[in-house]
Short mmCIF file of C-alpha atoms in Angstrom, two decimals:
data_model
loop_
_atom_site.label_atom_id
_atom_site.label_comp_id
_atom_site.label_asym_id
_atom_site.label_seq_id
_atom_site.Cartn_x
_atom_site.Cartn_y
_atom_site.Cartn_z
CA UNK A 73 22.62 -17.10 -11.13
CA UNK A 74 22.68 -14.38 -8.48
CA UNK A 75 20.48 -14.75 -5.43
CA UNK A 76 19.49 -11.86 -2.90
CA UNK A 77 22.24 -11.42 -0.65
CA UNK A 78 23.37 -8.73 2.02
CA UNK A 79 26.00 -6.27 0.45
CA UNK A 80 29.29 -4.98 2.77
CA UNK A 81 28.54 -1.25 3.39
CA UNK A 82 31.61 -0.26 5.27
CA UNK A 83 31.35 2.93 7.70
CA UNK A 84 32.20 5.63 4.74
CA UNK A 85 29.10 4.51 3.11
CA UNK A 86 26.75 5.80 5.73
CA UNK A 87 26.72 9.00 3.88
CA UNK A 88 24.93 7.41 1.14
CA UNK A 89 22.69 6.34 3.28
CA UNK A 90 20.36 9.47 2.89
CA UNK A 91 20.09 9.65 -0.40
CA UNK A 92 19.51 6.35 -0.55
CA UNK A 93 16.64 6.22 2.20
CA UNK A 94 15.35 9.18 0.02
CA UNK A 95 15.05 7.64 -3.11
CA UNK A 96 13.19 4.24 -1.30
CA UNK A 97 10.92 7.43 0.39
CA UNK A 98 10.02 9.08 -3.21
CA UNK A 99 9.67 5.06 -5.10
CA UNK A 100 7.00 4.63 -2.03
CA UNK A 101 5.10 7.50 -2.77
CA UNK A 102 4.44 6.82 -6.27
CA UNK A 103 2.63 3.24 -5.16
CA UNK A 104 -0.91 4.95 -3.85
CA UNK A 105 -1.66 7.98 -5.77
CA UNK A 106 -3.04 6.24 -8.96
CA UNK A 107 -5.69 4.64 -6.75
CA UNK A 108 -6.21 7.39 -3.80
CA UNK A 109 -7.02 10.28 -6.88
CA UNK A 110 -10.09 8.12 -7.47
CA UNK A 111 -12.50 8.61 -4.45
CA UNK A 112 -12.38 12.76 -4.39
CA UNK A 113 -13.01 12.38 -7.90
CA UNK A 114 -15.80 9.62 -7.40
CA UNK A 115 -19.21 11.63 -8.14
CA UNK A 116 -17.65 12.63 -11.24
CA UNK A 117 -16.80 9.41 -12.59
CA UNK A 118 -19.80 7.81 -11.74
CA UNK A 119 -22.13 10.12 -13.80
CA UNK A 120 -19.99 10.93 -16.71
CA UNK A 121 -19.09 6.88 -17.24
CA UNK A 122 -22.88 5.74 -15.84
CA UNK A 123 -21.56 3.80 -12.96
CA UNK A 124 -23.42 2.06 -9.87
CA UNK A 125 -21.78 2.53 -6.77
CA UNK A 126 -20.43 -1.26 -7.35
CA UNK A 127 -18.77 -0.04 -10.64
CA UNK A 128 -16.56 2.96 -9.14
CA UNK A 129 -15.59 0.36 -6.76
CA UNK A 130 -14.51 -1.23 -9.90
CA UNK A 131 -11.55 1.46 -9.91
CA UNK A 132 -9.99 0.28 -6.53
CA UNK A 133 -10.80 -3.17 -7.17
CA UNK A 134 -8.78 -3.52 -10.63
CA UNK A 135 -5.37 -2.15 -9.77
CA UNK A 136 -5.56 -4.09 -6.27
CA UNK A 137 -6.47 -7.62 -8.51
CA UNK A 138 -3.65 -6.68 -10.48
CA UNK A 139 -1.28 -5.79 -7.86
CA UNK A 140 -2.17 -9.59 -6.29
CA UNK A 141 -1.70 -11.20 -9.95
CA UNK A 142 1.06 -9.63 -10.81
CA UNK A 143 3.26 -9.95 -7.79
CA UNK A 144 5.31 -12.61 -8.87
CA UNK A 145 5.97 -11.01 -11.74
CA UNK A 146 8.35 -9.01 -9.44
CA UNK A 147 10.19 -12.43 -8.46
CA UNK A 148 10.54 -12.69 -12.25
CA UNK A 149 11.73 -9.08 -12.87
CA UNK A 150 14.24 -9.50 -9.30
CA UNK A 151 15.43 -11.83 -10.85
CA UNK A 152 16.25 -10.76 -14.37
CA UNK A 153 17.11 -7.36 -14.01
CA UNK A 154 18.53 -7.16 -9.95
CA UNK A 155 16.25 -4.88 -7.13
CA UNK A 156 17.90 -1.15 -8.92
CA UNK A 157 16.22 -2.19 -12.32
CA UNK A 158 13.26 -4.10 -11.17
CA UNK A 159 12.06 -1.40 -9.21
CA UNK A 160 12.87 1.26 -11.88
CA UNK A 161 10.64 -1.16 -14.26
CA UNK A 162 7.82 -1.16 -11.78
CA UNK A 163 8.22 2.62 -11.67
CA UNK A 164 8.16 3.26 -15.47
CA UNK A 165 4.97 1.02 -15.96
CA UNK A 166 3.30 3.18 -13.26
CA UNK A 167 4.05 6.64 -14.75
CA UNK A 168 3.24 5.01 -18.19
CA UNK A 169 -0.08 3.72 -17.39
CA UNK A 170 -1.13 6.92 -15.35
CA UNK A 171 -0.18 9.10 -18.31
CA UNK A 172 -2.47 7.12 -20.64
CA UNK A 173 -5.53 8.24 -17.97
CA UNK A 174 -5.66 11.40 -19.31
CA UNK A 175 -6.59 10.46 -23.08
CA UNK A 176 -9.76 9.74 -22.44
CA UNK A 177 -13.15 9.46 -20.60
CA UNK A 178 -14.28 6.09 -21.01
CA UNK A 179 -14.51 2.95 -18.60
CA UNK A 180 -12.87 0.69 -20.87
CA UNK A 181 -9.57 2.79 -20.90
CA UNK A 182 -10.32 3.85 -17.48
CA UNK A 183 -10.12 0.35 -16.09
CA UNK A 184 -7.47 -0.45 -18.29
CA UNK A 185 -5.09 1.89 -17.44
CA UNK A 186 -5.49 0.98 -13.76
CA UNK A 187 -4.99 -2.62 -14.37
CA UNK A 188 -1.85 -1.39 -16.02
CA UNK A 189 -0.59 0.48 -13.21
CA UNK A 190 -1.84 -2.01 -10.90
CA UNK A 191 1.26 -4.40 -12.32
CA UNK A 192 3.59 -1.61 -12.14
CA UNK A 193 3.08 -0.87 -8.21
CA UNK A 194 2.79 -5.14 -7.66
CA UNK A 195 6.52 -5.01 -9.28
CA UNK A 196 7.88 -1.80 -7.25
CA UNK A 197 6.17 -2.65 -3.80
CA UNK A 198 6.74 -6.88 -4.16
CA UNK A 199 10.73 -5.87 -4.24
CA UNK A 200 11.12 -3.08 -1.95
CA UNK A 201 11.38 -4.88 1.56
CA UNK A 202 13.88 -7.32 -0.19
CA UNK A 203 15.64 -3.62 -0.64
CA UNK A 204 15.06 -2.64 2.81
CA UNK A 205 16.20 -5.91 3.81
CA UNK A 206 19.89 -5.31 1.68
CA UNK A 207 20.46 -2.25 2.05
CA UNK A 208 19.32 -1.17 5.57
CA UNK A 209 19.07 -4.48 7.68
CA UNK A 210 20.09 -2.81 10.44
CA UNK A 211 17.77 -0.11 10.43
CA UNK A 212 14.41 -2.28 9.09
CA UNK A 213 11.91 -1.17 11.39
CA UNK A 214 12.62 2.32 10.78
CA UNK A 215 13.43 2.23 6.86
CA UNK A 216 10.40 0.07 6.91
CA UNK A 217 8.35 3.69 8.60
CA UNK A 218 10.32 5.74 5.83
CA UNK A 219 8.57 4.23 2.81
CA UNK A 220 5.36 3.55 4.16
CA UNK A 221 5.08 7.26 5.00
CA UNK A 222 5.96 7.71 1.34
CA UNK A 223 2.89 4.87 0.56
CA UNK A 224 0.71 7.19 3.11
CA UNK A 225 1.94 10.79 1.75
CA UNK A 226 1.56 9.98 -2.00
CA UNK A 227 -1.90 8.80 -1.24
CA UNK A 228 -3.02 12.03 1.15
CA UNK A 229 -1.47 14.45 -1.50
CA UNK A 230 -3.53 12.42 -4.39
CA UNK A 231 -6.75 12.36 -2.37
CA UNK A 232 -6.24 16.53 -1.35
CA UNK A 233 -4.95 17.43 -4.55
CA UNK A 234 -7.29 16.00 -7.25
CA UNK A 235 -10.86 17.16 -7.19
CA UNK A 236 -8.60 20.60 -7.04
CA UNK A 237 -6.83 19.61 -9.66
CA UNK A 238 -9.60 18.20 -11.74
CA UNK A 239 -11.37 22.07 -11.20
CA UNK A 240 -8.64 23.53 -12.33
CA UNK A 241 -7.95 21.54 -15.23
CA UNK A 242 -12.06 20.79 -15.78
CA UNK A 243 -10.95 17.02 -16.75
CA UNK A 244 -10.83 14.77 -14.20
CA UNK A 245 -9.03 12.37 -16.61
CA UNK A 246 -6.67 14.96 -16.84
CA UNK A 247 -6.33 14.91 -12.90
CA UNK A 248 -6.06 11.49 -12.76
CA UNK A 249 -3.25 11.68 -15.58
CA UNK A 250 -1.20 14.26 -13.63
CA UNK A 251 0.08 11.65 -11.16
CA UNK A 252 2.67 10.09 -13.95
CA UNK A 253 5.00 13.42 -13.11
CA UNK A 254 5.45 11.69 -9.95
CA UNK A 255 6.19 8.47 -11.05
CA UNK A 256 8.40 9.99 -13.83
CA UNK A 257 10.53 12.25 -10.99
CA UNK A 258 10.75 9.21 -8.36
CA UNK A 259 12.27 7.26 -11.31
CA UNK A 260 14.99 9.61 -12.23
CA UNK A 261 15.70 9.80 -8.72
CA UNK A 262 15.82 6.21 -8.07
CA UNK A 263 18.56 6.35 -11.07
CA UNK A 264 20.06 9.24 -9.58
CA UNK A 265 20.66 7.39 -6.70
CA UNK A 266 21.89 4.20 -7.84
CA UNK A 267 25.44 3.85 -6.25
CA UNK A 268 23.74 4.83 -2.50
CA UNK A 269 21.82 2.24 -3.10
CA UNK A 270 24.47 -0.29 -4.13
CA UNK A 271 21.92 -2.78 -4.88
CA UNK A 272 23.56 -3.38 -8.69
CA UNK A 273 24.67 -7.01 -7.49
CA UNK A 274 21.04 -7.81 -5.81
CA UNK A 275 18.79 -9.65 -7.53
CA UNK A 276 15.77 -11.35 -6.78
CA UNK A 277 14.57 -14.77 -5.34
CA UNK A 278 15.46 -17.54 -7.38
CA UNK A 279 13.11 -20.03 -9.15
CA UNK A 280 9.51 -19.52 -11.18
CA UNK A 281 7.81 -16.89 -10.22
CA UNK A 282 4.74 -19.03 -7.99
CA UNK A 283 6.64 -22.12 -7.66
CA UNK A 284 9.36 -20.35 -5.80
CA UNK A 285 6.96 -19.16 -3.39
CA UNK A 286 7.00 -20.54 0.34
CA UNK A 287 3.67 -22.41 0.32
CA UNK A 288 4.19 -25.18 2.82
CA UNK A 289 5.43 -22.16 5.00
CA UNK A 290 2.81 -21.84 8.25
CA UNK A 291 4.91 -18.56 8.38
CA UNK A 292 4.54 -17.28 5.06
CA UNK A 293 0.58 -17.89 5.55
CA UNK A 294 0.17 -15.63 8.41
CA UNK A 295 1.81 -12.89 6.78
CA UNK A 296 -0.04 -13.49 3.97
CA UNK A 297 -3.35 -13.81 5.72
CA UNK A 298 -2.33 -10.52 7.83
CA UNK A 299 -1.22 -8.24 4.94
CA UNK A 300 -4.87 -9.57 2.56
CA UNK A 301 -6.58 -8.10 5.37
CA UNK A 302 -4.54 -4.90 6.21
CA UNK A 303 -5.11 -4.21 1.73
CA UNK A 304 -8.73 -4.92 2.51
CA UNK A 305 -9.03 -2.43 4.83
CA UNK A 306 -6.76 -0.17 3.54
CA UNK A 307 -8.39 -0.23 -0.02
CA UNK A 308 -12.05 0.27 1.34
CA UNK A 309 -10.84 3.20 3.00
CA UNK A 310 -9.42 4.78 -0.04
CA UNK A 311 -12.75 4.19 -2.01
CA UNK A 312 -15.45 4.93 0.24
CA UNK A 313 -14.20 7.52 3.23
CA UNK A 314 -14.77 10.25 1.12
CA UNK A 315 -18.61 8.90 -0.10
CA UNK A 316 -19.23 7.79 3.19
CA UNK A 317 -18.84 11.10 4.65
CA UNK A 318 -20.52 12.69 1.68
CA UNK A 319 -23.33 10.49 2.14
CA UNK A 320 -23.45 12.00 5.96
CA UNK A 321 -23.76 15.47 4.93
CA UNK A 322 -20.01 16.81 4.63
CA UNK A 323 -19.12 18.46 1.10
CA UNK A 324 -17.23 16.62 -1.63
CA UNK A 325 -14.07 19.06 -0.62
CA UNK A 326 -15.09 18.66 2.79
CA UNK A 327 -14.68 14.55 3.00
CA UNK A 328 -12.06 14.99 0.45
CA UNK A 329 -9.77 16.94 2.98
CA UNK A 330 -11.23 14.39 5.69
CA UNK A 331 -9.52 11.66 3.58
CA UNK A 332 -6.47 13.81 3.46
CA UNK A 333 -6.22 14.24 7.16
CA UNK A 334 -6.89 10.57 7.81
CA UNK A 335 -3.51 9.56 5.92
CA UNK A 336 -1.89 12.20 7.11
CA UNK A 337 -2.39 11.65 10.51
CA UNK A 338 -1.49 7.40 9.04
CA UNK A 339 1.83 8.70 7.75
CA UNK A 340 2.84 10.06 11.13
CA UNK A 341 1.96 7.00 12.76
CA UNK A 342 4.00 5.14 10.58
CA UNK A 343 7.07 6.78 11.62
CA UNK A 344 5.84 6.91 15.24
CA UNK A 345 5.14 3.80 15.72
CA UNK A 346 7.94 2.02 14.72
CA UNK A 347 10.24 4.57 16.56
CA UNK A 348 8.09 3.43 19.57
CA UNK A 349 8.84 0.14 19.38
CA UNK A 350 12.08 -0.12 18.62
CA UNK A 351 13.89 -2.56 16.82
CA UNK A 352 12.36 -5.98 18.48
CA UNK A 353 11.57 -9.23 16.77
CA UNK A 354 8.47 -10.08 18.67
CA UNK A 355 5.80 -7.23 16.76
CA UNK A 356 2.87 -8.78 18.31
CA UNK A 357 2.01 -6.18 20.84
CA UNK A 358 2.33 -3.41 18.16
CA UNK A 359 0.32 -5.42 16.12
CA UNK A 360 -2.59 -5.75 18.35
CA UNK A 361 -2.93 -2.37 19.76
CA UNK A 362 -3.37 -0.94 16.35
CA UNK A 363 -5.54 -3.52 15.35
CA UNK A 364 -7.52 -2.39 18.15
CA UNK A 365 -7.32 1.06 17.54
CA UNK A 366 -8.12 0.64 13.95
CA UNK A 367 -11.10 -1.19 14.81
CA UNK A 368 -12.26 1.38 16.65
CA UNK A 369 -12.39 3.72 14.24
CA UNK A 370 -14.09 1.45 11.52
CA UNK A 371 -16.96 1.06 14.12
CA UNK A 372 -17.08 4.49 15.02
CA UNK A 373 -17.58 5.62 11.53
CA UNK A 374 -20.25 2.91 10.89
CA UNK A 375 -22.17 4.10 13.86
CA UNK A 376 -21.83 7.35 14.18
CA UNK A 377 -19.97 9.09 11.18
CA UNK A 378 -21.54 12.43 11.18
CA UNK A 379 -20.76 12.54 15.31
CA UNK A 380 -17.50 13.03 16.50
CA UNK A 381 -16.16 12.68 13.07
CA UNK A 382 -13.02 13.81 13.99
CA UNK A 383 -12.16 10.82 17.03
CA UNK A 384 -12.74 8.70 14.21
CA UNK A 385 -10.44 9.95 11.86
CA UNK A 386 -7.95 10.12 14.68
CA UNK A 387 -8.06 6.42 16.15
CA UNK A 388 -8.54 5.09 12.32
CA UNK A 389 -5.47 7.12 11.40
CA UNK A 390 -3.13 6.31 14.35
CA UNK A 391 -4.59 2.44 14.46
CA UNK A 392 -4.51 1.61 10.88
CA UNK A 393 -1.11 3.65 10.23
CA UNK A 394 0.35 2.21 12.84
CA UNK A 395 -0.55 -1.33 11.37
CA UNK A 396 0.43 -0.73 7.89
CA UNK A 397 3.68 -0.20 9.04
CA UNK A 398 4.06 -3.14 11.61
CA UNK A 399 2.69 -5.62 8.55
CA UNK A 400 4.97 -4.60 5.88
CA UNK A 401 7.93 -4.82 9.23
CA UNK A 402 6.67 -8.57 9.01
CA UNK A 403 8.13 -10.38 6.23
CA UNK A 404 11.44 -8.72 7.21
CA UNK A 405 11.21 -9.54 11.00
CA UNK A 406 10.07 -13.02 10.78
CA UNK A 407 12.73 -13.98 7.84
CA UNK A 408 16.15 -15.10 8.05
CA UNK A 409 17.78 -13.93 4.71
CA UNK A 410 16.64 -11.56 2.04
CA UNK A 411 15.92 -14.24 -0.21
CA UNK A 412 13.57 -15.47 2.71
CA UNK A 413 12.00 -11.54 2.85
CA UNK A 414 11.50 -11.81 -0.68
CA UNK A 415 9.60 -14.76 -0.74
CA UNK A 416 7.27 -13.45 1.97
CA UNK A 417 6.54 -10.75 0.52
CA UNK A 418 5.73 -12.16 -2.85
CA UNK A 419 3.26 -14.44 -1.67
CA UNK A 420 1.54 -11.97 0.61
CA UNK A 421 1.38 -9.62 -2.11
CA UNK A 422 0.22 -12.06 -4.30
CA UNK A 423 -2.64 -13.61 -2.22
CA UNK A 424 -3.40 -10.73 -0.25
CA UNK A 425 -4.27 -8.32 -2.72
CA UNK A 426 -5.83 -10.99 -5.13
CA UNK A 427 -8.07 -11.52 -2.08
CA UNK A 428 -8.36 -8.04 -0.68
CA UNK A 429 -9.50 -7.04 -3.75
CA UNK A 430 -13.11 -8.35 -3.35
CA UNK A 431 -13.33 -5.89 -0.09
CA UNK A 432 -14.22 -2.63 -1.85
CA UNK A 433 -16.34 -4.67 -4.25
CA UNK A 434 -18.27 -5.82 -1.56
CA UNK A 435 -18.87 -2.78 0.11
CA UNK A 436 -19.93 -1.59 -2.96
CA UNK A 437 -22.29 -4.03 -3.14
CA UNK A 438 -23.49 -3.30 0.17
CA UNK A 439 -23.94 0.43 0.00
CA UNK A 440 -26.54 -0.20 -3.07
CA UNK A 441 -28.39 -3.03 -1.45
CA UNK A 442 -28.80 -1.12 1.64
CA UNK A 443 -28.95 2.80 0.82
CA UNK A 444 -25.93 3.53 3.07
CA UNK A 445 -22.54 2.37 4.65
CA UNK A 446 -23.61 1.21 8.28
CA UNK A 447 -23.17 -2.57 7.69
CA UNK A 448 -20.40 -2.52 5.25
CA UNK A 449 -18.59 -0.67 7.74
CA UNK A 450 -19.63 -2.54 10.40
CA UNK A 451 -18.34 -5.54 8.97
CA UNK A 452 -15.18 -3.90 8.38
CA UNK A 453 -14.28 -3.30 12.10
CA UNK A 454 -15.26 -7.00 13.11
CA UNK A 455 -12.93 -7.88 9.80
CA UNK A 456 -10.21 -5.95 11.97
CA UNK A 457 -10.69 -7.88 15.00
CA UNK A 458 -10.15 -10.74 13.08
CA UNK A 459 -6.63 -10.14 12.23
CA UNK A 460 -5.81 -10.75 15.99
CA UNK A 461 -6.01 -14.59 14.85
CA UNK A 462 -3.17 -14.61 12.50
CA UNK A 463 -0.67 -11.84 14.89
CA UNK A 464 -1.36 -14.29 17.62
CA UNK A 465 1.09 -17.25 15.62
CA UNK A 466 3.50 -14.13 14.67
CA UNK A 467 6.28 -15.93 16.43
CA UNK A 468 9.41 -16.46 14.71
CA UNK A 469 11.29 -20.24 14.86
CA UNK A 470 15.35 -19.80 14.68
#
């Protein structure tokens, strides 16, 4: 049985290297949009379906459950069907499971659907840094900053795009449905682009799909502690930016575009940040300046979101952009062979959004006990400061 191994890619294949960097780029973006169309589109859903604030969260919450479940279903698919088709699998189920969103208005199919696509992005995203770990090893840090922009830039087009979308359509189902023309195009081009990638011979890490998993790794727990709460934080700010900002006195377009500009500004930071930093092994000081930052702009927003709105946006964006990038860097920097990558990255996708799940739930929960978002956000910035326990043991053991 194959295992994940590092292909020769002799000097004359450089020129493949574009497409092929493209193609990882487009797969990326297709991973956030199913989840970032909800929150412009929040209001909406919550009266038509009869929702609490709790049961929008519900939305987020699903797909991210699934995504935790489902990851080593990934290992499983890796395995079976190499990285080119496992990722193409992951990529189908996505588009298919969007599509369905649009034939109908009800939270059963609603929540379906997202659990759905939830399994499709756990399959794409498990296996992609074992792909960025074959095919660009050389080049992780910065391959690593390619496709989380595309994570970043699907989700700001998504959260600009849909309540737009869902006026001009007048069906926010409909707008939520769109999406699967993305997933559809990324997986033709992923096809496309099969021989740049050269990843035909790659499969994925060998043995069951939980089993196989390093859990007597002290390793393989930081990451995974690390990357459940980067999701958390990452997932709350996808659900309730845009209602948190509504709830201080912006406009639904208004905090919709404010959640636009906030990944936006987090896609640029993750291709600054890495370039920054360089290729080194030793992430931690990355790691905890954006933590910092990110913090920072949790607290800011708890405190004072109608005042100086914009500083917010800015240190949450840079901070928490920069992170996302440095954590999925992780499993890649602190592992020895793409098998090892693989296996990282399974189990932190597998814990970590199982567990990171809960966080937009909770907030949820929060905002109706309490009438507002000033201690659920609160607790999110001192949940960022806690990260700096797990970066602190980020140091990698030859």
């Amino acid at each position: 049985m194959t295992t994940l191994r590092d292909p020769a890619h002799p000097a004359k294949d450089r020129a493949a290297l574009p497409l092929a960097a493209l193609a990882l780029f487009v797969a990326a973006a297709n991973l956030r949009p199913a989840i970032a169309a909800v929150s412009p589109l929040a209001d909406r859903i919550r009266i038509d379906l009869g929702l609490s604030a709790t049961g929008i969260a519900l939305l987020t919450t699903v797909p991210t459950l699934a995504m935790g479940l489902c990851a080593p279903l990934a290992a499983a698919a890796g395995r079976r069907w190499g990285l080119q088709h496992g990722v193409l699998t992951g990529l189908g189920v996505v588009g298919i499971a969007t599509a369905a969103r649009g034939f109908g208005d009800t939270a059963g199919l609603q929540l379906s659907c997202a659990a759905v696509v939830g399994a499709g992005i756990a399959i794409a995203q498990t296996l992609l840094p074992a792909v960025v770990k074959s095919r660009f090893a050389d080049r992780a840090g910065l391959v690593t900053g390619i496709y989380t922009a595309g994570l970043g830039l699907g989700g700001a087009v998504a959260a600009g795009v849909s309540a737009p979308l869902a006026d001009a359509l007048n069906s926010w189902p409909g707008a939520l449905a769109s999406w699967s023309v993305l997933a559809f195009a990324g997986a033709i081009l992923w096809t496309v682009a099969r021989s740049a990638l050269a990843l035909d011979t790659v499969s994925g890490p060998q043995g069951p799909a939980t089993t196989g998993l390093p859990w007597r790794s002290g390793t393989a727990w930081l990451i995974t502690l690390l990357a459940a709460g980067n999701s958390a934080l990452y997932y709350c700010e996808l659900a309730w930016l845009a209602p948190l900002l509504h709830d201080s006195g912006y406009p639904d377009s208004t905090a919709g575009l404010l959640l636009t500009a906030l990944i936006s500004i987090q896609v640029l930071a993750m291709l600054a940040v890495p370039a920054l930093l360089g290729e080194r092994r030793d992430q931690r000081l990355g790691l905890v300046l954006t933590v910092m930052l990110t913090a920072l702009g949790f607290a800011g927003l708890a405190l004072g979101p109608g005042t100086a709105t914009w500083l917010w946006i800015i240190a949450l964006g840079i901070g928490h952009g920069g992170l996302f990038t440095l954590v999925l860097t992780v499993p890649v920097s602190m592992s020895r062979t793409v098998t090892e990558a693989g296996q990282y990255s399974a189990m932190a996708f597998f814990l970590g959004y199982a567990a990171a799940a809960a966080a937009p739930i909770l907030v949820g929960v929060l905002r109706d006990g309490t009438g507002d978002f000033r201690l659920a956000f609160s607790l999110l910035a001192a949940g960022t400061i806690l990260l700096l326990i797990p970066v602190a043991g980020m140091v990698r053991r030859d």
